[in-house]
XYZ file of N, CA, C and O in Angstrom:
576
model
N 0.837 -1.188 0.000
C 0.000 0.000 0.000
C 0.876 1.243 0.000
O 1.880 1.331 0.706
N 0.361 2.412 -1.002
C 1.141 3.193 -0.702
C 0.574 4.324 0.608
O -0.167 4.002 1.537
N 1.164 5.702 0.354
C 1.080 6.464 1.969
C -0.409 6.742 1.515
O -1.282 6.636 2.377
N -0.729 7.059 0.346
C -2.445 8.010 0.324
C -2.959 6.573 0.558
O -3.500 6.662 1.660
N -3.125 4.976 0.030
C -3.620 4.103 0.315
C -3.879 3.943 1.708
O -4.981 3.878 2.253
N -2.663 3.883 2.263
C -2.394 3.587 4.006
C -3.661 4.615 4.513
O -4.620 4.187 5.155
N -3.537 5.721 4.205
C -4.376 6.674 5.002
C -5.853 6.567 4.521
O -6.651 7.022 5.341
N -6.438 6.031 3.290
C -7.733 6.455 3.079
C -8.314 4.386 3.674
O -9.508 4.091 3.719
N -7.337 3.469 3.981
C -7.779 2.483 4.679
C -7.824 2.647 5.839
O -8.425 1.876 6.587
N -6.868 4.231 6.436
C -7.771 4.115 8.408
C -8.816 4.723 8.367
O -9.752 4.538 9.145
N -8.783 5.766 7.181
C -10.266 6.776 7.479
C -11.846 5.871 6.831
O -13.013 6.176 7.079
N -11.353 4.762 5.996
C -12.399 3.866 6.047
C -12.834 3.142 7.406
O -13.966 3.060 7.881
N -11.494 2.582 7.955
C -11.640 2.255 9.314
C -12.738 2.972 10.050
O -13.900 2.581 10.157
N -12.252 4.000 10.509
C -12.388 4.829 11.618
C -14.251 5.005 10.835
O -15.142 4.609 11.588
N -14.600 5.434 9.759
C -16.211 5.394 9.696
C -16.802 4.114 9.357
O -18.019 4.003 9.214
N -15.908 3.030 9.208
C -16.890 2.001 9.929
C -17.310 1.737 11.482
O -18.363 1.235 11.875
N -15.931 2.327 12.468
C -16.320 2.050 13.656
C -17.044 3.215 14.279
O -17.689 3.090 15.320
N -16.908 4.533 13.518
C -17.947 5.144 13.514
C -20.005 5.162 13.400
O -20.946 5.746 13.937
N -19.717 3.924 12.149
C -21.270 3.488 11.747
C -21.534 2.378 12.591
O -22.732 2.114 12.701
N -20.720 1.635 13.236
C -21.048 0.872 14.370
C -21.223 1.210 15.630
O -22.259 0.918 16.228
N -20.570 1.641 15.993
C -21.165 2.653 17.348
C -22.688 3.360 17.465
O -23.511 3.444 18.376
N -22.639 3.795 16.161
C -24.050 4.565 15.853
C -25.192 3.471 16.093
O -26.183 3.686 16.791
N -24.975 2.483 15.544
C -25.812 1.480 15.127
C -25.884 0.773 16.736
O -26.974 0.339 17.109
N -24.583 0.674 17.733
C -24.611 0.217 18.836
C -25.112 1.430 20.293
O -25.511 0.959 21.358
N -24.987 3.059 20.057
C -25.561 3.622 20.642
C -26.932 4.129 20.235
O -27.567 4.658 21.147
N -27.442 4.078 19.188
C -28.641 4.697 19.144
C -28.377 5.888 18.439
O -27.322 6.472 18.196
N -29.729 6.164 18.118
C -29.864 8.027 17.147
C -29.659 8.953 18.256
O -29.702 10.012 17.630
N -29.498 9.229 19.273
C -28.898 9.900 20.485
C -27.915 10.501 20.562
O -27.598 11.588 21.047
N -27.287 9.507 19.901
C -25.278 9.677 19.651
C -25.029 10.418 18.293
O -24.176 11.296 18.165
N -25.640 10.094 17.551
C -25.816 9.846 16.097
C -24.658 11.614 15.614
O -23.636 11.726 14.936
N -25.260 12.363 16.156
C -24.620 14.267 16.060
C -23.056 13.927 16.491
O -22.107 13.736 15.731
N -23.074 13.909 17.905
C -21.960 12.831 18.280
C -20.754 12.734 17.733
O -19.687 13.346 17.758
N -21.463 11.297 16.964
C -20.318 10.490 16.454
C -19.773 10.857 14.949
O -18.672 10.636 14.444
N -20.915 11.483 14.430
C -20.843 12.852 12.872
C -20.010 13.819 13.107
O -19.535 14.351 12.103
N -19.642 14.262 14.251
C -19.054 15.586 14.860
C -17.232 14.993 14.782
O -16.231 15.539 14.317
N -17.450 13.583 15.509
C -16.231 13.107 15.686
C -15.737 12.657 14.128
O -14.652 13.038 13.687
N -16.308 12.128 13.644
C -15.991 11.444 12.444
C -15.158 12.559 11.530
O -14.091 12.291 10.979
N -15.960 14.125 11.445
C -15.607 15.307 10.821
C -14.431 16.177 11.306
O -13.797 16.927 10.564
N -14.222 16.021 12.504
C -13.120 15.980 12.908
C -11.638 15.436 12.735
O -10.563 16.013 12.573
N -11.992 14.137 12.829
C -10.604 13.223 11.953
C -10.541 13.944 10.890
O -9.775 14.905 10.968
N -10.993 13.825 10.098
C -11.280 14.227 8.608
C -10.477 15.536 8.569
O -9.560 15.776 7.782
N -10.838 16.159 9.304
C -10.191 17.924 8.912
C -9.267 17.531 9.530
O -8.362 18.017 8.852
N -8.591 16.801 10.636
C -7.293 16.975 11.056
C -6.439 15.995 10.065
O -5.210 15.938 10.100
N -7.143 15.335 9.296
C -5.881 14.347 8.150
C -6.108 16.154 6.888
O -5.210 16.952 6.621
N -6.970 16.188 6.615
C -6.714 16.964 5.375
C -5.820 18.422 6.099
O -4.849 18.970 5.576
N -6.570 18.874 7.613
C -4.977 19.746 7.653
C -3.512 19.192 7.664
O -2.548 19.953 7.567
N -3.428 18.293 7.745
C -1.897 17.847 8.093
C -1.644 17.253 6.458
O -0.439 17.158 6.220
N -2.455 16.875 5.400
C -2.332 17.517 3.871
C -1.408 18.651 3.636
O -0.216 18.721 3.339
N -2.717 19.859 3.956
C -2.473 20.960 3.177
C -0.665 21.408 3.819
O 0.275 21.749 3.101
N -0.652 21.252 5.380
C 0.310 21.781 6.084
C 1.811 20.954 5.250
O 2.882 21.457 4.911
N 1.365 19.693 5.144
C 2.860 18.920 4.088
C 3.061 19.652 2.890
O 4.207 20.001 2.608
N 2.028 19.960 2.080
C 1.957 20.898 0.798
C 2.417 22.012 1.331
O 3.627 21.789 1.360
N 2.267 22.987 1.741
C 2.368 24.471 1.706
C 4.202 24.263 2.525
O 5.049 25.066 2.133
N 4.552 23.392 3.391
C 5.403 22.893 3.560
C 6.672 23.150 2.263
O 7.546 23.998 2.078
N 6.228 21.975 1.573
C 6.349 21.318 0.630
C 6.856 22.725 -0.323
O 8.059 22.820 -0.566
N 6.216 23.447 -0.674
C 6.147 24.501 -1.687
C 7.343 25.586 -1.056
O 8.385 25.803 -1.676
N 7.012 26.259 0.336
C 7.602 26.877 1.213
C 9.617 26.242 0.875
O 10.560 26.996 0.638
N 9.650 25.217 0.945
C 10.817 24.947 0.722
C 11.402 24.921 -0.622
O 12.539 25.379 -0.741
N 10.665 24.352 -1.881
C 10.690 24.950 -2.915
C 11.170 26.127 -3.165
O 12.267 26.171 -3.721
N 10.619 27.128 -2.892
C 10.778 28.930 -2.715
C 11.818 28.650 -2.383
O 12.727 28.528 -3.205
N 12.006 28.450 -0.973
C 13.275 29.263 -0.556
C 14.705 28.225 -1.261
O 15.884 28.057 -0.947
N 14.298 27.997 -1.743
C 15.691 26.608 -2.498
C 15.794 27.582 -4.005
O 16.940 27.798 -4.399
N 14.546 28.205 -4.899
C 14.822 29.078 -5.549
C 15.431 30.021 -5.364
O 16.360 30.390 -6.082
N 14.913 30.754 -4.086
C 15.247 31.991 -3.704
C 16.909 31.879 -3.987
O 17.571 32.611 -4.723
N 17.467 30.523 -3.025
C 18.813 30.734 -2.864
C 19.820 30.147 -4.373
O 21.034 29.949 -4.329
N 19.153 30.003 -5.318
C 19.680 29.357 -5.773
C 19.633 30.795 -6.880
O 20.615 30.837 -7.621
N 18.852 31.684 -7.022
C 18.896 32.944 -7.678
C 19.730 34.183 -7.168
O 20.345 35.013 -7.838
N 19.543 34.053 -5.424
C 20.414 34.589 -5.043
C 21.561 34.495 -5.264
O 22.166 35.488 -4.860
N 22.447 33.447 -5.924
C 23.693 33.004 -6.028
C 23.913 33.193 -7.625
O 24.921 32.588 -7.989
N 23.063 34.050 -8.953
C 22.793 34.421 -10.235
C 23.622 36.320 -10.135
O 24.003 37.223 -9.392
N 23.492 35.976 -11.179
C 23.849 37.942 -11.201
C 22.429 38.341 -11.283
O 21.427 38.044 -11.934
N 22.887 39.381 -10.059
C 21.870 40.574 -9.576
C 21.594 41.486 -11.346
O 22.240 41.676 -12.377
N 20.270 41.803 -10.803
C 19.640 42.800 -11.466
C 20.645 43.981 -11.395
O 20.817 44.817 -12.282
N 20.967 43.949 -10.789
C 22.194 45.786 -10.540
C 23.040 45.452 -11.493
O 23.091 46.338 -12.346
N 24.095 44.068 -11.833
C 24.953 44.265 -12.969
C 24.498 43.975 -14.121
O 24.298 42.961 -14.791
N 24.292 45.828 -14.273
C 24.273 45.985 -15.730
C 25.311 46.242 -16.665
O 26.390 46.569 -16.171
N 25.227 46.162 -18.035
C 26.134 46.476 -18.732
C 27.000 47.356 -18.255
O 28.133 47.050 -17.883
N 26.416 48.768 -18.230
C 26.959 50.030 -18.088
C 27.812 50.003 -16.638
O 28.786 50.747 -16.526
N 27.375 49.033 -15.422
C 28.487 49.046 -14.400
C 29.659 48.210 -14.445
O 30.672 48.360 -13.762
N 29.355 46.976 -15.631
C 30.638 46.729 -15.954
C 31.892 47.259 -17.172
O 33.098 47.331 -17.410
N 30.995 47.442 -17.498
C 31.883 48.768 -18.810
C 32.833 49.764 -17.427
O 34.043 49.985 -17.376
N 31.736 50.195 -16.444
C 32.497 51.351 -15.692
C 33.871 50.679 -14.582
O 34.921 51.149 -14.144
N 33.345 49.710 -14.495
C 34.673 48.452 -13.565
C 35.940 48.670 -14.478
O 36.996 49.254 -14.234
N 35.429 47.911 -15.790
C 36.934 48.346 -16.718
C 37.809 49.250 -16.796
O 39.035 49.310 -16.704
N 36.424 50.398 -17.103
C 37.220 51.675 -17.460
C 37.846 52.589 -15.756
O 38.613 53.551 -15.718
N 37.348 52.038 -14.827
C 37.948 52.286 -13.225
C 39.053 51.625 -13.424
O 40.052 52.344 -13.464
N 39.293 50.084 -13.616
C 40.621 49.238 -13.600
C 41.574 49.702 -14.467
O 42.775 49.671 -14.199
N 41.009 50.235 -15.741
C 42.405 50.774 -16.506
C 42.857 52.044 -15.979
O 44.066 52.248 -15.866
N 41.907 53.019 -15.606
C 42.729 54.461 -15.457
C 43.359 54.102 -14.027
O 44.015 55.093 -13.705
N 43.421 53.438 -13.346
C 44.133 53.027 -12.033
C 45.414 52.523 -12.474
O 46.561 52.819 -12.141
N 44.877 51.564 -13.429
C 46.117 50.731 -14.069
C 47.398 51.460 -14.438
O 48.466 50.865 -14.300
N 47.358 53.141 -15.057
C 48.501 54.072 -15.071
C 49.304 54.125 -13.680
O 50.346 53.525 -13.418
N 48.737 54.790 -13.043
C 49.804 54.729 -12.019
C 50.336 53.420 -10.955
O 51.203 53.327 -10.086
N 49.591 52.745 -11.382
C 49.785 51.446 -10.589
C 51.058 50.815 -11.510
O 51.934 50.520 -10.697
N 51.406 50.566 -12.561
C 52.402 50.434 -13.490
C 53.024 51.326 -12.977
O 53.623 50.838 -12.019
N 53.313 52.803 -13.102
C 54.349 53.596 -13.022
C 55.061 53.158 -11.467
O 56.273 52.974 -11.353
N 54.261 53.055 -10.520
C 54.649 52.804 -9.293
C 55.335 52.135 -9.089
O 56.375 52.413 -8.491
N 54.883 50.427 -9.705
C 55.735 49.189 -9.737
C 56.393 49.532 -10.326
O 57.350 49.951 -9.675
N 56.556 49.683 -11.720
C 57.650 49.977 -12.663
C 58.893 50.593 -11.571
O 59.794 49.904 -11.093
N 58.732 51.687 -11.390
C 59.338 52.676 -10.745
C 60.400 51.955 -9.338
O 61.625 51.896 -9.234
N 59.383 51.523 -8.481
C 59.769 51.125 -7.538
C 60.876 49.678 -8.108
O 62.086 49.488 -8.229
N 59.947 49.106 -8.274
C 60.717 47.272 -8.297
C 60.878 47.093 -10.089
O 60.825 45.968 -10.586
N 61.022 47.999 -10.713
C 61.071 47.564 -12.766
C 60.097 46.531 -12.912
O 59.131 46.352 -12.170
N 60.446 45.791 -14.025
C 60.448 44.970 -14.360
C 59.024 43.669 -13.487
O 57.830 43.545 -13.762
N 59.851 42.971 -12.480
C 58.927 42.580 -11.629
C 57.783 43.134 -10.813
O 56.885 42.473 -10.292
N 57.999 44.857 -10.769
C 56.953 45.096 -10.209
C 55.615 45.729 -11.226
O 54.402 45.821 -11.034
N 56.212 45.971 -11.986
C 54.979 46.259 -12.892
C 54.221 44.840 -13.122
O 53.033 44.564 -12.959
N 55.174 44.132 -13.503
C 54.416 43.076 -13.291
C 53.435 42.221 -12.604
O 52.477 41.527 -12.946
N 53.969 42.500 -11.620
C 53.201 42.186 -9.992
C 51.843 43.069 -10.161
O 50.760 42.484 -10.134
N 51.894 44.214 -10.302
C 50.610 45.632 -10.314
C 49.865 44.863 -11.145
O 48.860 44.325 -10.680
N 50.254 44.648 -12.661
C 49.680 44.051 -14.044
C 49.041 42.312 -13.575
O 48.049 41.941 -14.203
N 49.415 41.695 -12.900
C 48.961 40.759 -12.162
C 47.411 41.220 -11.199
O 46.262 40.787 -11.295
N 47.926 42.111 -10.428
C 46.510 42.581 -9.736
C 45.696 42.651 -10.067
O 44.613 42.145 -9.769
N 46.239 43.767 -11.281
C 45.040 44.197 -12.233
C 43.721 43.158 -12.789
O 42.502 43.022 -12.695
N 44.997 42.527 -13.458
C 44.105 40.818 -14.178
C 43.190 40.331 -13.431
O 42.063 40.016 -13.814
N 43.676 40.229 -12.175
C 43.503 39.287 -11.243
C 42.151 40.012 -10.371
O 41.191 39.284 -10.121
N 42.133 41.200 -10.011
C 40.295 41.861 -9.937
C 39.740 41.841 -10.796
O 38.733 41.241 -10.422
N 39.574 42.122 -12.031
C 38.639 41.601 -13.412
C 38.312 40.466 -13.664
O 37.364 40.192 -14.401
N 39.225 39.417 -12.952
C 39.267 38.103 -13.548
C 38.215 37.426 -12.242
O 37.702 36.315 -12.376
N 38.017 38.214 -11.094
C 37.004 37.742 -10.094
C 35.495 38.119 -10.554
O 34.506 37.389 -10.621
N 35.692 39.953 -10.947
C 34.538 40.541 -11.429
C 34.361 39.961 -12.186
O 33.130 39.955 -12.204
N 34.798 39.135 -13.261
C 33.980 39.067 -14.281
C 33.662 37.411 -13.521
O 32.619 37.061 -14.073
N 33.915 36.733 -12.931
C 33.712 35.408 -12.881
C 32.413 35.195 -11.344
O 31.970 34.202 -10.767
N 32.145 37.057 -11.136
C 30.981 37.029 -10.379
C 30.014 37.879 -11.182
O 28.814 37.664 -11.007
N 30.248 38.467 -11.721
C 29.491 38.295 -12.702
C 28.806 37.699 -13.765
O 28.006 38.233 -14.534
N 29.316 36.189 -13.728
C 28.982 35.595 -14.646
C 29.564 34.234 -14.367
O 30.614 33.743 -14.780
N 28.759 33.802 -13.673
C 29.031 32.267 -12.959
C 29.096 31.006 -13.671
O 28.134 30.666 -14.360
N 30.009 30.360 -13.589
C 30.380 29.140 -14.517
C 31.148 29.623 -15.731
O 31.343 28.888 -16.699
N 31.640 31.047 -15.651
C 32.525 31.265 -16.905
C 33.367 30.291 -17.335
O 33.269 29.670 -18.393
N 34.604 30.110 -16.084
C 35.530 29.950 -16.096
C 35.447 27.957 -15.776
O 34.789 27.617 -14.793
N 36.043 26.960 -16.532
C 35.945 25.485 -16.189
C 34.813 24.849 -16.254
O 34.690 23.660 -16.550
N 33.729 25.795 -15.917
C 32.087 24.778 -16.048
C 31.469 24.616 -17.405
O 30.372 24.059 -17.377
N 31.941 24.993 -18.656
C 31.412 25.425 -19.930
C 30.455 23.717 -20.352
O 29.239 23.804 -20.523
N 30.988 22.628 -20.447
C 30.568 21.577 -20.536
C 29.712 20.792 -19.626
O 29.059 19.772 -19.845
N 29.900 21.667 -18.294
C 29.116 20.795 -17.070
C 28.063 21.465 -17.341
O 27.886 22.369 -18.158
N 26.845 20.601 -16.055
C 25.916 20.958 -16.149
C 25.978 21.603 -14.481
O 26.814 21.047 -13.769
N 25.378 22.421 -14.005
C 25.222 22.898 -13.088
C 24.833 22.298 -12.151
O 24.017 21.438 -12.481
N 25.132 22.365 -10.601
C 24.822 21.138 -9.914
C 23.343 21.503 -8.889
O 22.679 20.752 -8.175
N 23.171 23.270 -9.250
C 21.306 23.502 -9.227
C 20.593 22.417 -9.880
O 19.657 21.903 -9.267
N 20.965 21.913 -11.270
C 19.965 21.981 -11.995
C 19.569 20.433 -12.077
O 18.615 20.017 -12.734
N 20.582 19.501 -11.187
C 20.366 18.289 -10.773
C 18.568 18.169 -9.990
O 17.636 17.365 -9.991
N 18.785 19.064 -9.599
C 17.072 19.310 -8.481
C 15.860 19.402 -9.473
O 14.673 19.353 -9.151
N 16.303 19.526 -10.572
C 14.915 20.007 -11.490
C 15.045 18.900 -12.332
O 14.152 18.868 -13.180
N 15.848 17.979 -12.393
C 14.862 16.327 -12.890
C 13.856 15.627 -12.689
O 13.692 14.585 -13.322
């Protein structure tokens, strides 16, 4: 039997020993044992709806977090165009500095930095750039 089987063979149960009682107390009882019977009843179908809305409730928030972890509505084009064009005009004196200071290796080192904040921005900006191109995302295991 499965779980909805299991459950609609006690609530058969329960109004047969419902219609026996009736039948063993009299029309006296009869409101009674209708009252009780309606009772079960709403407490299986609330503990339904409460698994569903449950059920859904976790859904949501498994979206929620799983969008939360997407690029935001805020990066737009135009703020990453402006990241660039921030990283290069920095990029002058950050060269001259290294250059200056350490030659050779230190410009290098600066020119490393440089790469190396764009190369985060852009890889939060845009998730799975970098190694995942062939995979499949391991969100999207949940939606089989």
């Amino acid at each position: 039997m499965t779980g909805m089987d299991a459950r609609d063979a006690d609530l058969r149960k329960e109004l047969d020993a419902t219609l026996r009682a009736r039948g063993e107390l009299g029309d006296e009882y009869e409101s009674a044992l209708v009252d009780s019977f309606l009772e079960k009843v709403d407490q299986r179908i609330d503990g339904a709806v409460e698994r569903r809305v449950r059920r859904q409730l976790t859904e949501q928030q498994m979206t929620a977090a799983r969008d939360s972890r997407s690029p935001k509505a805020t990066d737009t084009w135009g703020e990453r165009f402006g990241f660039g064009i921030v990283s290069l005009v920095l990029a002058i004196p950050l060269s001259a500095i290294g250059g200056g200071v350490a030659q050779l290796p230190g410009l290098l080192a600066a020119w490393a930095g440089i790469v190396g904040v764009n190369v985060v921005q852009a890889a939060r900006v845009n998730p799975g750039l970098f190694g995942r191109r062939g995979q499949r995302r391991q969100d999207d295991a949940w939606e089989d």
